Amino acid sequence: MTVNTLARPAIPAAAGTFVLEDHALRPGVLLTATSRFHDDIWDLTPAVHQLHGRAQSLHFLTLPTRYQHTAKVLCYAVLSGPLPPGEKRPKLATIRSMFTSLKDLTAWLDGQGGPPIAALTGGDLQAYQKYLLKKYPDSEPARSRCRQTVRYFWRFRASLGEEALSFDPFHLDDWGEPKTTSAENTTARIPEEVHGPLLTWALRFIDDFADDILVADTAWRASRQLLGAREWSVKHGQTVRKAVEDLLAEHIAQGRPLPGHRGRANRLQIGVQLGTTAGAIWFARSMLDEAAVIVGVEERTCMAVPITATVGGKPWLNGITTYHVHDDSLFALARMLQTACYIVIAFLSGMRDSEVKHLRRGCLSVQSDTDGHAYRWRVNSLAFKGEGDPTGVPATWLVGQPVSRAIRVLERLQPARLSLLFTRLDHGPGSKLTSADRAMANSTTNDQLNYFTAWVNRYCNDHGLPETIPDVNGRTWRLKSSQFRRTLAWFIARRPGGSIAGALQFRHQGVQMFEGYAGTSDSGFRAEVESEQALARGEHLMATIEAHEHAQLGGPAASEAAERLADFGERAQFGGKVVLDRHRLGRIMKKHDPAVYPGEYITCVHDHTKALCEKARTAGREGLPDHGGCKPLACRNVALTHDNADAWQIEITEIEERMSSRPPLPPRFLDRLARRRTEIIEFLGKNAPAKERA
C-alpha cells in the first residue's frame, strides 16, 4: 500500500468556477453560459464537438447526499483541474462513464454507513471488489471501470485535498483480475451471407428506387409549403368550394375511390390535390362523406407520383403512401434510402461512423479526363480518432463511384437549408421544419440499419422474392455501424473470388483506399487490412502444413520454405494439436511470421538480401516483399506449389493460343511470346514440384 504523503490543497470551488474552463467549446458557445461548480447538473454538451454526439451531463442529485460534494470535487479535478504529472486529460465520454461508476461506489458506501473516501482502508476496497463480482458477475470490463474510478481518488490526490484516497489501491492484493478481452480488434465483421444481399439492396435503393422516392419527397415538400396558405383559402372560399365539387364529380364519374385514412376521406391529401390545406375544406365534410358512400375510399392514400422502378419486371411498389406507419410510406422509404447511402459509404470508403456523420453538402469532388469521363472521386470530412484535436481535423478519402452516387442522392434527399447529409429527415409525425445541423447519433444509425434488414425481408416475403438477408445461426444478424470498416478490411485482405453486388472489385477498392485516406491520415485502416492479410496468410499456411504440402515444394527456396513452415507449425501447436483460433493465430503471426507469401504464380520465401524486388520496394516498407516489382523467373526467393505450377501451365497454353491466332501476329511480337514460353518451360523444368516433373 502506497501512502499519500503529498500536500493536499483544496481545489478552487467557488460558486463562480466554470467546470468546462479547460475545454474548447462549440462555436458560438460562451463560457459564461456553461455550468458552474455549484450547479446540481453539469452540462458537458458544450464541449462535445462531434455533431452526432449525444448530449452529456452529470446529475449529482442522483448520488447520496453525503457524497455529492466529494463527487463534484473529483469531477472538476478530471474536467478542468491541474493535471498530476504524467496524466492526460480524460475524454468527456470517459468522465461520463466514470460518473456512472461513482454511482455504484457511493451507493455501496452509503449502504456501509457512509464512511468518507479518505477514511477507506484496503479491507473496505476488497469488500467493494466482492460487491462488484456479485453485481457484474459476467462483465469484467464493468468491474474494471468501477475499480479505475476508485483509483481516480488517488491519482488526482493533489487536487482533491482532504477528500483524496490515502493509498493507491493498485497495490492491494486481489484488487485487479485477469483481463478476459484481447487487445486485438474484436469487432465482428458482417458475415458474407448477410453482407452480399445487404449491399445489393442498398445499391438497388440508390440506383433504382431513389428517383421514385425523391420525386415523392419533392411533392411532399411542396405540400408542406401550403401549410401557410390558410389565409388565402379562407379569402377565396367560393373558389375552393367549386374545386371540391369538381374533384368529387370527377371521382364519381370515374367510379374512383377517394383518398382514404382510417376508413374516411383523407381531407389532408384532398387538400394537397386541390392546392390548399385540410382546414380550408373543413366546410366540405358532409360532401366528402356523401361521395365516399358512392365511390368508397382507398385503404391507403398514395401520393400522386409515378412509380418507375421495377423488380422482376414489375413496379416495385403500387404507390408511395402518406401514412407513416406503412412500409411503403414516404416516411419509411426516405429513411431506407438514407440508410442505404450510409451502408454504401461506410463499407466502400473505410470511414468511421464519426467521419461519415460529418459529411456535408459539397464534400464530393470529381476528376475527369479530357473526354469528360470521371475517373477519381474524393470525399472531404473530419477525422477525430488519434488526431489530438477534439474539434476534428480535415481529411480526404478516395472512393469509388458507388460512394459518389450515394452522396449525390443524399444531397437531393436533404433540403437545401441543411448542410449535414446524415441529419434527421423531416418526414413523419411531429416533425418540424428546422435549420438545426445535428447529425444522427450512433444508436439511431444502428436502429435504422436493423430496420433496413427487417424491411427488406418483409418486402421479399410479400413479393415472393428469394433475395432475403438471411439469419446467422438461426438468429437475425444485429448490424452495427462499427462492423462496416472491419468487414471492408476483411474483404480487401481476403479478396474472395467472384464479386458482391455484381461488379465491385475489392482489390481495386483497396488500392483506392490506400492511395487516399488510409495512406495520408492516421486512420489505422492500413494496419487493420494488414492484420487481416496476415491472418489470411496464416490460415493458408496452416492448411498447407496440415496437408504436408510444404514438403512437396519446388524452386530455389523450397528447402528454406519447408524449414520455416515446419517451425511455424510447431509454434502453432498446443497440446499436440494445431490450434487455429483466430486470436491465437494472430499473435503467432505477429511474433513468428515465417515470411512466406503464397501467390498465384509463386510462393515468396522472403529474404531481403536475395530479393530482386527490393530495388522497387515502397519507401518505408523495408524488409517486406513488393510483388509489384517481382521477377519470379530469376529470383532465388521463389518456391512453387502444385497450384503455382498449374498457373504457369495455363499461361503457357494462353501464349500458344495467341501465337497460333489468325491473322498472324507481327514477327517481333511472335518472337517475344516464343522467348517468354521458352523461359517458362525451362523454369518449370528446373523448379516444378516433384509431381509436375514426373
XYZ file of C-alpha atoms in Angstrom, residues 29-651:
623
model
C -20.973 28.947 -27.036
C -19.688 31.352 -24.381
C -18.025 30.050 -21.228
C -20.326 32.282 -19.163
C -23.289 30.221 -20.410
C -21.842 26.904 -19.215
C -22.189 25.002 -15.939
C -20.606 26.172 -12.698
C -19.276 24.163 -9.785
C -22.272 24.828 -7.520
C -24.831 23.602 -10.087
C -26.517 20.295 -9.329
C -26.382 19.330 -13.012
C -23.261 19.897 -15.101
C -23.992 20.040 -18.822
C -20.955 18.734 -20.728
C -22.568 19.066 -24.156
C -20.987 22.470 -24.984
C -17.629 20.658 -25.111
C -18.922 17.814 -27.332
C -17.708 18.710 -30.829
C -18.731 15.669 -32.846
C -22.040 16.583 -34.422
C -23.515 13.130 -33.898
C -22.525 13.051 -30.220
C -25.243 12.701 -27.630
C -25.908 15.347 -25.016
C -23.872 14.546 -21.903
C -24.378 15.719 -18.344
C -23.551 14.848 -14.745
C -26.571 14.756 -12.372
C -25.143 14.971 -8.867
C -28.560 14.718 -7.221
C -28.599 11.056 -8.277
C -25.801 10.400 -5.740
C -26.245 10.023 -1.979
C -26.319 13.491 -0.414
C -23.248 12.968 1.748
C -21.079 12.189 -1.328
C -22.319 14.854 -3.744
C -19.670 17.445 -2.886
C -16.881 14.855 -2.956
C -18.067 13.710 -6.380
C -18.104 17.305 -7.628
C -14.548 17.835 -6.407
C -13.335 14.738 -8.276
C -15.276 15.531 -11.450
C -13.959 19.095 -11.515
C -10.428 17.791 -10.991
C -10.598 15.490 -14.019
C -12.515 18.027 -16.132
C -10.512 21.202 -15.564
C -8.296 20.874 -12.507
C -4.488 20.802 -12.683
C -3.247 17.505 -14.096
C -0.919 15.353 -11.995
C 2.489 14.626 -13.569
C 2.165 12.103 -16.391
C -1.637 12.276 -16.520
C -3.636 13.178 -19.614
C -6.980 14.928 -19.518
C -9.659 12.189 -19.748
C -12.139 12.452 -22.601
C -15.665 13.580 -21.819
C -17.032 10.120 -22.595
C -14.571 8.661 -20.084
C -15.634 11.178 -17.438
C -19.298 10.402 -18.077
C -18.543 6.692 -17.696
C -16.587 7.460 -14.507
C -19.648 9.233 -13.108
C -21.759 6.121 -13.675
C -19.207 4.121 -11.713
C -19.304 6.801 -8.997
C -22.983 5.970 -8.551
C -22.040 2.351 -7.867
C -19.299 3.309 -5.420
C -21.230 5.928 -3.450
C -24.391 3.795 -3.275
C -22.343 0.920 -1.854
C -20.560 3.213 0.620
C -23.877 4.714 1.701
C -25.068 1.212 2.496
C -21.948 0.648 4.596
C -22.691 3.574 6.890
C -21.286 6.324 4.684
C -17.569 6.467 5.503
C -15.653 9.335 3.824
C -13.431 8.418 0.897
C -10.314 9.496 2.800
C -11.101 7.010 5.607
C -11.343 3.929 3.356
C -8.962 1.075 4.055
C -7.635 -1.772 1.968
C -10.201 -4.059 3.560
C -13.012 -1.711 2.506
C -11.919 -1.800 -1.104
C -11.516 -5.574 -1.078
C -15.093 -5.764 0.192
C -16.122 -3.457 -2.658
C -14.393 -5.773 -5.108
C -16.531 -8.668 -3.808
C -19.614 -6.485 -4.241
C -18.657 -5.805 -7.875
C -18.213 -9.518 -8.538
C -21.779 -10.085 -7.385
C -23.259 -7.109 -9.245
C -21.389 -7.669 -12.510
C -20.616 -11.408 -12.498
C -20.368 -11.635 -16.284
C -18.729 -8.306 -17.110
C -15.044 -7.880 -16.350
C -14.987 -4.532 -18.251
C -17.718 -3.113 -15.963
C -15.832 -4.195 -12.849
C -12.619 -2.738 -14.268
C -14.279 0.650 -14.894
C -15.511 0.735 -11.300
C -12.038 -0.027 -9.943
C -10.493 2.626 -12.194
C -12.952 5.172 -10.798
C -11.858 4.367 -7.250
C -8.245 4.890 -8.285
C -9.041 8.402 -9.580
C -9.326 9.423 -5.912
C -5.623 8.554 -5.579
C -4.366 9.665 -8.983
C -5.822 13.193 -8.565
C -4.965 13.382 -4.855
C -3.001 16.623 -5.292
C -6.229 18.366 -6.304
C -8.676 16.571 -4.018
C -7.298 17.867 -0.737
C -8.646 16.095 2.363
C -11.147 14.156 0.237
C -8.463 12.119 -1.535
C -7.871 8.412 -1.049
C -4.906 7.884 1.282
C -3.306 4.986 -0.633
C -3.014 3.552 -4.136
C -5.416 0.596 -4.494
C -3.328 -0.703 -7.370
C -1.042 -2.377 -4.830
C -3.836 -4.173 -2.983
C -3.869 -7.945 -3.096
C -6.702 -9.284 -5.279
C -7.628 -5.758 -6.427
C -7.074 -6.481 -10.100
C -8.147 -9.503 -12.117
C -7.018 -11.084 -15.375
C -8.458 -9.415 -18.436
C -10.829 -11.523 -20.482
C -10.648 -9.281 -23.528
C -7.952 -9.131 -26.176
C -6.110 -6.032 -27.281
C -6.829 -7.088 -30.861
C -9.764 -5.756 -32.844
C -12.706 -7.852 -31.703
C -15.395 -6.063 -33.695
C -17.394 -8.687 -35.535
C -17.375 -8.489 -39.308
C -20.609 -8.864 -41.212
C -20.887 -12.471 -42.461
C -20.675 -12.898 -46.227
C -24.173 -14.385 -46.434
C -25.538 -11.212 -44.813
C -23.271 -8.673 -46.418
C -23.907 -9.725 -50.027
C -27.685 -9.135 -50.102
C -27.363 -6.168 -47.728
C -25.081 -4.295 -50.127
C -27.137 -5.425 -53.117
C -30.310 -3.946 -51.645
C -28.511 -0.755 -50.609
C -27.276 -0.234 -54.171
C -30.733 -1.078 -55.506
C -32.233 1.719 -53.410
C -29.597 4.190 -54.607
C -29.557 3.234 -58.292
C -33.145 2.045 -58.896
C -35.567 3.290 -56.236
C -34.054 6.682 -55.402
C -35.720 8.650 -58.208
C -39.224 7.500 -57.210
C -38.592 8.336 -53.547
C -37.038 11.712 -54.364
C -39.931 12.703 -56.655
C -42.323 11.860 -53.806
C -40.137 13.838 -51.416
C -40.257 16.885 -53.695
C -44.056 16.655 -53.905
C -44.312 16.289 -50.132
C -42.150 19.358 -49.517
C -44.271 21.358 -51.934
C -47.376 20.321 -49.988
C -45.733 21.376 -46.719
C -45.361 24.886 -48.078
C -49.137 25.053 -48.381
C -49.464 24.919 -44.612
C -49.132 28.692 -44.663
C -51.872 29.118 -47.283
C -54.815 29.024 -44.832
C -55.437 32.779 -45.153
C -55.574 32.517 -48.948
C -58.059 29.644 -48.754
C -60.432 31.492 -46.430
C -60.489 34.600 -48.600
C -61.323 32.593 -51.676
C -63.708 30.071 -50.088
C -66.073 30.065 -53.053
C -63.238 29.074 -55.378
C -62.251 26.253 -53.045
C -65.897 25.037 -52.916
C -66.026 24.899 -56.707
C -62.719 22.972 -56.782
C -64.047 20.441 -54.252
C -67.270 19.971 -56.217
C -65.374 19.410 -59.470
C -62.997 16.906 -57.838
C -65.826 14.890 -56.282
C -67.755 14.917 -59.547
C -64.669 13.541 -61.307
C -64.295 10.700 -58.773
C -67.995 9.795 -59.040
C -67.962 9.882 -62.857
C -64.941 7.557 -62.966
C -66.042 5.390 -60.054
C -62.657 6.098 -58.446
C -62.396 5.868 -54.634
C -61.418 8.940 -52.673
C -58.067 9.104 -50.880
C -58.706 7.458 -47.510
C -57.401 7.356 -43.987
C -58.810 5.036 -41.331
C -61.967 4.409 -43.345
C -62.829 8.049 -44.087
C -61.946 10.534 -46.797
C -58.429 11.934 -46.286
C -59.021 15.689 -46.167
C -55.305 16.415 -45.886
C -54.493 14.596 -49.139
C -57.554 16.018 -50.904
C -56.473 19.488 -49.827
C -52.986 18.850 -51.250
C -54.516 17.753 -54.559
C -56.515 20.984 -54.653
C -53.518 23.134 -53.792
C -54.797 24.113 -50.371
C -54.961 22.826 -46.787
C -57.205 20.397 -44.927
C -58.582 23.286 -42.842
C -59.672 25.138 -45.961
C -62.025 22.306 -46.947
C -63.449 21.746 -43.457
C -66.794 23.032 -44.786
C -66.927 20.084 -47.231
C -67.052 17.273 -44.646
C -70.602 16.248 -45.491
C -69.898 16.479 -49.235
C -66.896 14.161 -48.830
C -68.888 11.679 -46.730
C -71.678 11.576 -49.332
C -69.205 10.978 -52.162
C -67.469 8.277 -50.102
C -70.749 6.381 -49.807
C -70.947 6.311 -53.604
C -67.354 5.527 -54.633
C -65.761 4.376 -51.358
C -62.332 5.311 -50.021
C -58.903 3.836 -50.596
C -57.468 1.684 -47.826
C -54.194 3.561 -48.240
C -53.731 7.014 -49.658
C -50.945 7.103 -52.237
C -49.152 10.217 -53.328
C -49.856 11.394 -56.852
C -46.390 10.475 -58.138
C -45.401 7.842 -60.738
C -43.642 4.574 -59.866
C -40.969 3.944 -62.493
C -38.557 1.450 -60.910
C -39.161 -2.259 -61.315
C -38.235 -5.504 -59.589
C -38.568 -8.654 -61.644
C -40.182 -6.694 -64.486
C -42.966 -5.305 -62.251
C -43.287 -1.934 -60.477
C -41.512 -2.240 -57.160
C -44.429 -0.541 -55.369
C -48.085 0.096 -56.135
C -47.585 3.603 -54.799
C -45.934 5.638 -52.066
C -48.385 6.131 -49.230
C -48.848 9.124 -46.944
C -49.463 7.340 -43.616
C -46.188 6.964 -41.755
C -46.879 3.547 -40.206
C -46.808 1.783 -43.588
C -43.647 0.200 -45.000
C -44.368 1.912 -48.335
C -44.836 5.382 -46.828
C -42.550 8.257 -47.689
C -41.578 8.365 -44.001
C -40.246 4.788 -44.164
C -38.806 4.869 -47.680
C -36.883 8.122 -47.216
C -35.159 6.662 -44.155
C -34.495 3.450 -46.029
C -32.821 5.484 -48.774
C -30.721 7.406 -46.263
C -29.715 4.140 -44.584
C -28.817 2.588 -47.933
C -26.495 5.530 -48.588
C -24.887 5.011 -45.173
C -24.279 1.313 -45.908
C -22.584 2.049 -49.233
C -20.481 4.933 -47.912
C -19.436 3.201 -44.687
C -18.473 -0.025 -46.425
C -16.851 1.324 -49.585
C -14.868 4.168 -48.023
C -13.461 2.691 -44.802
C -14.651 5.785 -42.898
C -15.555 5.536 -39.241
C -19.076 6.410 -38.142
C -17.935 9.796 -36.791
C -16.309 10.579 -40.141
C -19.389 9.592 -42.150
C -21.597 11.693 -39.885
C -19.591 14.840 -40.674
C -20.106 14.644 -44.436
C -21.592 17.874 -45.735
C -23.160 19.089 -48.927
C -20.378 19.696 -51.436
C -17.986 17.204 -49.803
C -17.538 15.300 -53.092
C -15.091 16.376 -55.775
C -14.669 14.591 -59.109
C -11.749 14.495 -61.519
C -12.459 13.775 -65.169
C -10.285 13.088 -68.203
C -10.206 15.221 -71.348
C -13.259 13.373 -72.693
C -15.262 14.232 -69.598
C -15.177 10.734 -68.125
C -14.885 10.722 -64.337
C -12.018 8.617 -63.035
C -11.380 9.817 -59.477
C -13.706 10.744 -56.642
C -12.571 12.461 -53.442
C -14.609 12.957 -50.272
C -13.760 15.502 -47.579
C -14.823 15.211 -43.962
C -13.366 15.439 -40.451
C -11.286 12.788 -38.686
C -11.248 12.561 -34.890
C -9.681 9.372 -33.598
C -5.990 9.715 -32.839
C -5.853 13.294 -34.079
C -5.471 15.033 -30.699
C -7.963 17.773 -31.604
C -11.494 17.387 -30.180
C -12.884 19.564 -32.973
C -11.555 17.171 -35.637
C -9.089 17.700 -38.461
C -9.848 17.860 -42.207
C -9.235 14.561 -44.002
C -9.720 13.271 -47.543
C -10.772 9.843 -48.763
C -10.504 8.459 -52.287
C -13.647 6.472 -53.013
C -15.308 4.572 -55.815
C -18.203 5.650 -57.998
C -20.903 3.925 -55.861
C -19.971 6.202 -52.953
C -20.239 9.248 -55.193
C -23.724 8.160 -56.283
C -24.768 7.728 -52.643
C -23.567 11.228 -51.775
C -25.418 12.759 -54.729
C -28.618 11.034 -53.565
C -28.170 12.369 -50.027
C -27.668 15.889 -51.352
C -31.034 15.609 -53.108
C -32.755 13.993 -50.132
C -31.748 16.645 -47.599
C -33.365 20.079 -48.020
C -31.064 22.830 -49.258
C -31.223 24.663 -45.926
C -29.273 21.809 -44.249
C -25.576 21.133 -44.749
C -25.039 17.781 -42.975
C -26.033 14.760 -45.031
C -26.822 12.480 -42.098
C -29.038 14.742 -40.050
C -32.576 13.579 -39.344
C -35.197 13.820 -42.090
C -38.329 15.950 -41.837
C -40.882 13.286 -42.739
C -43.104 11.688 -40.168
C -45.484 12.679 -37.377
C -44.431 15.562 -35.183
C -41.590 16.595 -37.490
C -40.966 20.301 -37.776
C -39.015 22.209 -40.341
C -35.706 23.016 -38.731
C -32.414 24.569 -39.685
C -30.525 22.674 -36.967
C -27.440 20.907 -38.314
C -27.183 17.940 -35.959
C -26.046 14.521 -37.115
C -27.823 11.343 -36.096
C -26.494 9.553 -33.027
C -24.737 6.229 -33.476
C -27.573 4.389 -31.721
C -30.092 5.872 -34.173
C -27.996 4.680 -37.101
C -27.771 1.184 -35.627
C -31.561 1.077 -35.224
C -32.056 2.186 -38.823
C -29.557 -0.382 -40.117
C -31.539 -3.165 -38.500
C -34.840 -1.682 -39.669
C -33.371 -1.808 -43.182
C -32.791 -5.557 -42.819
C -36.293 -6.111 -41.445
C -37.880 -4.017 -44.229
C -36.021 -5.904 -46.949
C -37.094 -9.270 -45.561
C -40.744 -8.183 -45.251
C -40.632 -6.854 -48.805
C -39.145 -10.098 -50.137
C -41.723 -12.201 -48.295
C -44.620 -10.026 -49.523
C -43.414 -10.171 -53.140
C -42.179 -13.760 -53.238
C -38.528 -12.796 -53.779
C -35.668 -15.134 -52.768
C -33.261 -12.243 -52.040
C -33.783 -12.005 -48.293
C -31.000 -11.127 -45.865
C -30.578 -14.475 -44.078
C -30.275 -15.282 -40.406
C -26.945 -16.391 -38.962
C -27.069 -19.476 -36.750
C -30.832 -19.166 -36.577
C -30.846 -15.524 -35.462
C -31.137 -12.192 -37.235
C -27.682 -10.648 -37.539
C -27.552 -7.465 -35.459
C -25.885 -4.777 -37.566
C -23.695 -2.067 -36.022
C -22.029 0.883 -37.688
C -18.599 -0.262 -36.449
C -18.837 -3.504 -38.422
C -18.525 -1.983 -41.905
C -14.918 -0.820 -41.641
C -13.951 -4.158 -40.121
C -15.718 -6.036 -42.928
C -14.047 -3.963 -45.646
C -10.633 -4.739 -44.173
C -11.512 -8.433 -44.350
C -12.626 -8.246 -47.981
C -9.546 -6.346 -49.101
C -7.293 -8.800 -47.299
C -9.082 -11.925 -48.488
C -10.114 -10.733 -51.958
C -12.681 -13.525 -52.299
C -13.372 -14.962 -55.731
C -16.351 -13.541 -57.546
C -17.964 -10.241 -56.625
C -20.603 -8.813 -54.356
C -23.485 -6.832 -55.792
C -22.363 -7.825 -59.253
C -19.462 -5.576 -60.098
C -17.377 -4.314 -57.163
C -13.732 -5.272 -57.404
C -12.419 -5.171 -53.868
C -8.785 -5.263 -54.901
C -9.269 -2.054 -56.870
C -11.254 -0.564 -53.994
C -8.397 -1.364 -51.629
C -5.865 0.389 -53.857
C -8.069 3.488 -53.851
C -8.310 3.453 -50.069
C -4.562 3.152 -49.541
C -3.873 5.870 -52.098
C -6.237 8.193 -50.281
C -7.312 8.327 -46.646
C -5.523 5.197 -45.473
C -2.252 6.456 -46.878
C -2.397 10.068 -45.747
C -4.209 10.095 -42.404
C -3.521 8.307 -39.155
C -6.643 6.208 -39.616
C -5.208 2.840 -38.710
C -7.038 1.317 -41.663
C -3.873 0.051 -43.342
C -2.945 -1.724 -40.109
C -6.380 -3.347 -39.974
C -6.051 -4.612 -43.535
C -2.508 -5.857 -42.987
C -3.636 -7.651 -39.842
C -6.370 -9.367 -41.846
C -3.894 -10.225 -44.600
C -1.546 -11.784 -42.061
C -4.393 -13.855 -40.619
C -5.480 -14.982 -44.087
C -1.909 -15.914 -44.926
C -1.532 -17.725 -41.605
C -4.680 -19.759 -42.226
C -3.432 -20.628 -45.714
C -0.022 -21.671 -44.393
C -1.577 -23.806 -41.645
C -3.728 -25.586 -44.232
C -0.590 -26.185 -46.312
C 1.243 -27.604 -43.293
C -1.643 -29.867 -42.272
C -1.784 -31.288 -45.816
C 2.037 -31.758 -45.744
C 2.262 -29.714 -48.938
C 5.186 -27.705 -47.561
C 7.361 -30.781 -48.020
C 6.461 -31.017 -51.725
C 7.557 -27.574 -52.865
C 9.826 -26.925 -55.791
C 12.033 -23.983 -56.694
C 15.267 -22.496 -55.375
C 13.733 -21.597 -51.978
C 11.844 -24.867 -51.475
C 14.028 -26.211 -48.659
C 14.027 -22.854 -46.848
C 10.218 -22.696 -47.100
C 9.880 -26.229 -45.736
C 12.072 -25.401 -42.712
C 10.248 -22.145 -41.945
C 6.814 -23.711 -42.248
C 7.744 -26.743 -40.149
C 8.925 -24.402 -37.380
C 5.790 -22.272 -37.762
C 3.594 -25.372 -37.498
C 5.271 -26.397 -34.256
C 4.697 -22.962 -32.722
C 1.022 -23.141 -33.686
C 0.502 -26.389 -31.787
C -0.935 -26.624 -28.319
C -1.193 -29.939 -26.513
C -0.134 -31.787 -29.647
C -2.909 -30.262 -31.766
C -2.819 -27.427 -34.255
C -4.789 -24.501 -32.863
C -6.462 -22.297 -35.485
C -8.165 -19.909 -33.065
C -8.242 -16.518 -34.772
C -6.707 -14.538 -31.917
C -4.025 -17.115 -31.126
C -3.084 -17.339 -34.789
C -2.898 -13.539 -34.958
C -0.474 -13.459 -32.037
C 1.645 -16.235 -33.576
C 1.824 -14.409 -36.915
C 2.846 -11.212 -35.136
C 5.672 -12.889 -33.239
C 6.732 -15.747 -35.533
C 5.727 -14.757 -39.064
C 7.625 -17.176 -41.369
C 7.693 -14.514 -44.123
C 6.237 -16.971 -46.633
C 3.814 -15.253 -49.027
C 1.577 -17.502 -51.170
C 0.742 -16.098 -54.586
C -0.868 -17.196 -57.815
C 2.367 -17.878 -59.718
C 4.921 -18.233 -56.931
C 5.268 -18.641 -53.193
C 7.686 -15.967 -51.985
C 10.060 -17.123 -49.238
C 11.262 -13.643 -48.496
C 14.892 -12.891 -47.744
C 15.636 -9.238 -48.438
C 19.316 -9.998 -49.132
C 18.277 -12.067 -52.175
C 15.093 -10.268 -53.185
C 15.239 -8.732 -56.657
C 12.113 -6.775 -55.833
C 13.875 -4.885 -53.033
C 15.033 -2.260 -55.517
C 11.384 -1.485 -56.237
C 10.175 -1.616 -52.657
C 7.951 1.134 -51.345
C 9.674 3.769 -49.251
C 9.278 2.995 -45.588
C 8.354 -0.656 -46.196
C 11.847 -2.123 -45.988
C 12.067 -5.833 -45.351
C 8.721 -6.683 -46.960
C 8.325 -8.034 -50.497
C 6.984 -5.807 -53.231
C 5.233 -8.199 -55.577
C 4.644 -5.331 -57.978
C 8.378 -5.499 -58.773
C 8.644 -9.287 -58.586
C 10.935 -11.117 -61.036
C 9.806 -14.706 -60.429
C 11.818 -16.446 -63.156
C 15.101 -15.118 -61.780
C 14.635 -14.602 -58.035
C 16.199 -17.019 -55.529
C 13.335 -16.436 -53.055
C 10.874 -18.382 -55.195
C 9.199 -21.638 -54.195
C 6.484 -23.363 -56.216
C 3.409 -25.248 -55.102
C 1.385 -27.506 -57.384
C -1.118 -24.662 -57.806
C 1.704 -22.304 -58.800
C 2.917 -24.783 -61.416
C -0.640 -25.134 -62.751
C -0.882 -21.336 -63.122
C 2.327 -21.301 -65.195
C 0.981 -24.137 -67.376
C -2.145 -22.111 -68.025
C -0.007 -19.162 -69.114
